[in-house]
Amino acid sequence: MATTKKTTAKAETKTAAKKTETKAAAKKTAAKTETKAAATKKAAAKTETKAAATKTAAKKTTTKKVEPKFDLYIQYAGATVSVNDIEKNVKKVVKGKKAYTVYVKPEESKAYIVADGETTGMDVFFVAD
């Protein structure tokens, strides 16, 4: 009879150990599930934040200020020249230059262009295309 009690006690101990292991495994599984749920919530929050930022950015890009039209003319000795025309012709002369300065001398009917340290003169009123 003593062996039966020992065997029964061992079986009960094993059963208790298995129950403890099962509970521990269940806790680990629950913890993993909670962690995954938290990660999913964080990902959803990030997605919502990105979507909100995209909507805000889209709204910002649609509002543009309209500049008023501005025309400037130089008149001298009976001749009138548009500054826009001078600018177009200067751009043809300074192709590929990054920075340039233009000096207009109406008494000579010339525009002088300083680009990259070089000075070039150009007729203001009659520039070939």
PDB file of C-alpha atoms in Angstrom:
ATOM      1  CA  MET A   1       0.000   0.000   0.000  1.00  0.00           C
ATOM      2  CA  ALA A   2       2.850   2.358   0.661  1.00  0.00           C
ATOM      3  CA  THR A   3       3.963   2.118  -2.974  1.00  0.00           C
ATOM      4  CA  THR A   4       0.496   2.911  -4.183  1.00  0.00           C
ATOM      5  CA  LYS A   5       0.477   6.087  -2.100  1.00  0.00           C
ATOM      6  CA  LYS A   6       3.915   7.068  -3.423  1.00  0.00           C
ATOM      7  CA  THR A   7       2.846   6.408  -7.023  1.00  0.00           C
ATOM      8  CA  THR A   8      -0.356   8.370  -6.511  1.00  0.00           C
ATOM      9  CA  ALA A   9       1.603  11.222  -4.890  1.00  0.00           C
ATOM     10  CA  LYS A  10       4.068  11.234  -7.807  1.00  0.00           C
ATOM     11  CA  ALA A  11       1.199  11.282 -10.314  1.00  0.00           C
ATOM     12  CA  GLU A  12      -0.466  14.140  -8.441  1.00  0.00           C
ATOM     13  CA  THR A  13       2.850  16.028  -8.355  1.00  0.00           C
ATOM     14  CA  LYS A  14       3.292  15.505 -12.102  1.00  0.00           C
ATOM     15  CA  THR A  15      -0.287  16.607 -12.738  1.00  0.00           C
ATOM     16  CA  ALA A  16       0.225  19.711 -10.584  1.00  0.00           C
ATOM     17  CA  ALA A  17       3.482  20.472 -12.412  1.00  0.00           C
ATOM     18  CA  LYS A  18       1.734  20.100 -15.783  1.00  0.00           C
ATOM     19  CA  LYS A  19      -1.054  22.411 -14.625  1.00  0.00           C
ATOM     20  CA  THR A  20       1.545  24.974 -13.516  1.00  0.00           C
ATOM     21  CA  GLU A  21       3.330  24.674 -16.865  1.00  0.00           C
ATOM     22  CA  THR A  22       0.028  25.022 -18.703  1.00  0.00           C
ATOM     23  CA  LYS A  23      -0.862  28.124 -16.673  1.00  0.00           C
ATOM     24  CA  ALA A  24       2.588  29.614 -17.345  1.00  0.00           C
ATOM     25  CA  ALA A  25       2.251  28.873 -21.064  1.00  0.00           C
ATOM     26  CA  ALA A  26      -1.219  30.432 -21.054  1.00  0.00           C
ATOM     27  CA  LYS A  27       0.182  33.547 -19.341  1.00  0.00           C
ATOM     28  CA  LYS A  28       2.993  33.776 -21.905  1.00  0.00           C
ATOM     29  CA  THR A  29       0.510  33.396 -24.755  1.00  0.00           C
ATOM     30  CA  ALA A  30      -1.722  36.058 -23.219  1.00  0.00           C
ATOM     31  CA  ALA A  31       1.265  38.375 -22.778  1.00  0.00           C
ATOM     32  CA  LYS A  32       2.310  37.836 -26.405  1.00  0.00           C
ATOM     33  CA  THR A  33      -1.240  38.515 -27.557  1.00  0.00           C
ATOM     34  CA  GLU A  34      -1.352  41.724 -25.502  1.00  0.00           C
ATOM     35  CA  THR A  35       2.014  42.787 -26.902  1.00  0.00           C
ATOM     36  CA  LYS A  36       0.830  42.116 -30.460  1.00  0.00           C
ATOM     37  CA  ALA A  37      -2.383  44.044 -29.777  1.00  0.00           C
ATOM     38  CA  ALA A  38      -0.374  46.986 -28.428  1.00  0.00           C
ATOM     39  CA  ALA A  39       1.891  46.895 -31.487  1.00  0.00           C
ATOM     40  CA  THR A  40      -1.154  46.814 -33.758  1.00  0.00           C
ATOM     41  CA  LYS A  41      -2.623  49.828 -31.937  1.00  0.00           C
ATOM     42  CA  LYS A  42       0.677  51.713 -32.304  1.00  0.00           C
ATOM     43  CA  ALA A  43       0.821  50.898 -36.018  1.00  0.00           C
ATOM     44  CA  ALA A  44      -2.776  52.056 -36.453  1.00  0.00           C
ATOM     45  CA  ALA A  45      -1.994  55.289 -34.596  1.00  0.00           C
ATOM     46  CA  LYS A  46       1.041  55.899 -36.825  1.00  0.00           C
ATOM     47  CA  THR A  47      -1.048  55.279 -39.927  1.00  0.00           C
ATOM     48  CA  GLU A  48      -3.697  57.712 -38.705  1.00  0.00           C
ATOM     49  CA  THR A  49      -1.034  60.306 -37.934  1.00  0.00           C
ATOM     50  CA  LYS A  50       0.494  59.906 -41.399  1.00  0.00           C
ATOM     51  CA  ALA A  51      -2.931  60.188 -43.014  1.00  0.00           C
ATOM     52  CA  ALA A  52      -3.666  63.352 -41.037  1.00  0.00           C
ATOM     53  CA  ALA A  53      -0.290  64.820 -41.991  1.00  0.00           C
ATOM     54  CA  THR A  54      -0.917  64.003 -45.647  1.00  0.00           C
ATOM     55  CA  LYS A  55      -4.310  65.720 -45.523  1.00  0.00           C
ATOM     56  CA  THR A  56      -2.754  68.769 -43.870  1.00  0.00           C
ATOM     57  CA  ALA A  57       0.042  68.883 -46.450  1.00  0.00           C
ATOM     58  CA  ALA A  58      -2.477  68.597 -49.269  1.00  0.00           C
ATOM     59  CA  LYS A  59      -4.430  71.534 -47.898  1.00  0.00           C
ATOM     60  CA  LYS A  60      -1.300  73.660 -47.561  1.00  0.00           C
ATOM     61  CA  THR A  61      -0.192  73.113 -51.156  1.00  0.00           C
ATOM     62  CA  THR A  62      -3.512  74.178 -52.628  1.00  0.00           C
ATOM     63  CA  THR A  63      -3.360  77.712 -51.238  1.00  0.00           C
ATOM     64  CA  LYS A  64      -1.137  79.837 -53.453  1.00  0.00           C
ATOM     65  CA  LYS A  65      -0.735  83.567 -53.406  1.00  0.00           C
ATOM     66  CA  VAL A  66      -1.309  85.181 -56.763  1.00  0.00           C
ATOM     67  CA  GLU A  67       1.245  87.844 -57.556  1.00  0.00           C
ATOM     68  CA  PRO A  68      -0.122  90.916 -59.307  1.00  0.00           C
ATOM     69  CA  LYS A  69       1.050  91.482 -62.854  1.00  0.00           C
ATOM     70  CA  PHE A  70       3.831  94.041 -62.963  1.00  0.00           C
ATOM     71  CA  ASP A  71       5.166  95.678 -66.117  1.00  0.00           C
ATOM     72  CA  LEU A  72       8.089  98.120 -66.154  1.00  0.00           C
ATOM     73  CA  TYR A  73       9.100 100.242 -69.122  1.00  0.00           C
ATOM     74  CA  ILE A  74      12.103 102.481 -69.734  1.00  0.00           C
ATOM     75  CA  GLN A  75      11.483 105.565 -71.857  1.00  0.00           C
ATOM     76  CA  TYR A  76      14.311 107.678 -73.202  1.00  0.00           C
ATOM     77  CA  ALA A  77      14.704 109.935 -76.239  1.00  0.00           C
ATOM     78  CA  GLY A  78      11.376 108.921 -77.771  1.00  0.00           C
ATOM     79  CA  ALA A  79      11.922 105.169 -77.433  1.00  0.00           C
ATOM     80  CA  THR A  80      10.133 102.796 -75.060  1.00  0.00           C
ATOM     81  CA  VAL A  81      11.550  99.432 -74.011  1.00  0.00           C
ATOM     82  CA  SER A  82       9.923  96.843 -71.749  1.00  0.00           C
ATOM     83  CA  VAL A  83      12.133  95.542 -68.955  1.00  0.00           C
ATOM     84  CA  ASN A  84      10.604  92.097 -69.596  1.00  0.00           C
ATOM     85  CA  ASP A  85      11.954  92.241 -73.166  1.00  0.00           C
ATOM     86  CA  ILE A  86      15.384  93.240 -71.888  1.00  0.00           C
ATOM     87  CA  GLU A  87      15.277  90.334 -69.418  1.00  0.00           C
ATOM     88  CA  LYS A  88      14.364  87.810 -72.153  1.00  0.00           C
ATOM     89  CA  ASN A  89      17.223  89.014 -74.372  1.00  0.00           C
ATOM     90  CA  VAL A  90      19.725  89.030 -71.499  1.00  0.00           C
ATOM     91  CA  LYS A  91      18.808  85.421 -70.688  1.00  0.00           C
ATOM     92  CA  LYS A  92      19.642  84.480 -74.291  1.00  0.00           C
ATOM     93  CA  VAL A  93      23.076  86.071 -73.926  1.00  0.00           C
ATOM     94  CA  VAL A  94      23.947  84.573 -70.517  1.00  0.00           C
ATOM     95  CA  LYS A  95      22.983  80.958 -71.210  1.00  0.00           C
ATOM     96  CA  GLY A  96      24.356  78.631 -68.516  1.00  0.00           C
ATOM     97  CA  LYS A  97      25.506  81.409 -66.167  1.00  0.00           C
ATOM     98  CA  LYS A  98      24.371  81.094 -62.570  1.00  0.00           C
ATOM     99  CA  ALA A  99      24.398  84.754 -61.546  1.00  0.00           C
ATOM    100  CA  TYR A 100      24.543  87.957 -63.504  1.00  0.00           C
ATOM    101  CA  THR A 101      23.976  91.705 -63.115  1.00  0.00           C
ATOM    102  CA  VAL A 102      22.499  93.970 -65.785  1.00  0.00           C
ATOM    103  CA  TYR A 103      23.173  97.710 -66.126  1.00  0.00           C
ATOM    104  CA  VAL A 104      20.896  99.590 -68.550  1.00  0.00           C
ATOM    105  CA  LYS A 105      22.264 102.819 -70.066  1.00  0.00           C
ATOM    106  CA  PRO A 106      19.454 104.425 -72.073  1.00  0.00           C
ATOM    107  CA  GLU A 107      21.671 107.255 -73.382  1.00  0.00           C
ATOM    108  CA  GLU A 108      23.768 104.606 -75.190  1.00  0.00           C
ATOM    109  CA  SER A 109      20.822 102.275 -76.028  1.00  0.00           C
ATOM    110  CA  LYS A 110      22.840  99.499 -74.401  1.00  0.00           C
ATOM    111  CA  ALA A 111      22.592  97.043 -71.564  1.00  0.00           C
ATOM    112  CA  TYR A 112      25.811  95.836 -69.965  1.00  0.00           C
ATOM    113  CA  ILE A 113      25.828  92.357 -68.453  1.00  0.00           C
ATOM    114  CA  VAL A 114      28.340  91.190 -65.870  1.00  0.00           C
ATOM    115  CA  ALA A 115      28.246  87.398 -65.566  1.00  0.00           C
ATOM    116  CA  ASP A 116      30.923  85.300 -63.874  1.00  0.00           C
ATOM    117  CA  GLY A 117      33.383  88.221 -63.950  1.00  0.00           C
ATOM    118  CA  GLU A 118      32.953  88.894 -67.672  1.00  0.00           C
ATOM    119  CA  THR A 119      31.307  92.049 -69.041  1.00  0.00           C
ATOM    120  CA  THR A 120      29.253  91.910 -72.226  1.00  0.00           C
ATOM    121  CA  GLY A 121      27.414  94.733 -73.945  1.00  0.00           C
ATOM    122  CA  MET A 122      24.132  94.295 -75.782  1.00  0.00           C
ATOM    123  CA  ASP A 123      21.936  96.582 -77.847  1.00  0.00           C
ATOM    124  CA  VAL A 124      18.755  97.125 -75.871  1.00  0.00           C
ATOM    125  CA  PHE A 125      16.399  98.005 -78.711  1.00  0.00           C
ATOM    126  CA  PHE A 126      17.382  95.556 -81.467  1.00  0.00           C
ATOM    127  CA  VAL A 127      18.546  92.145 -80.280  1.00  0.00           C
ATOM    128  CA  ALA A 128      18.414  89.225 -82.724  1.00  0.00           C
ATOM    129  CA  ASP A 129      16.618  86.080 -81.617  1.00  0.00           C
TER     130      ASP A 129
END
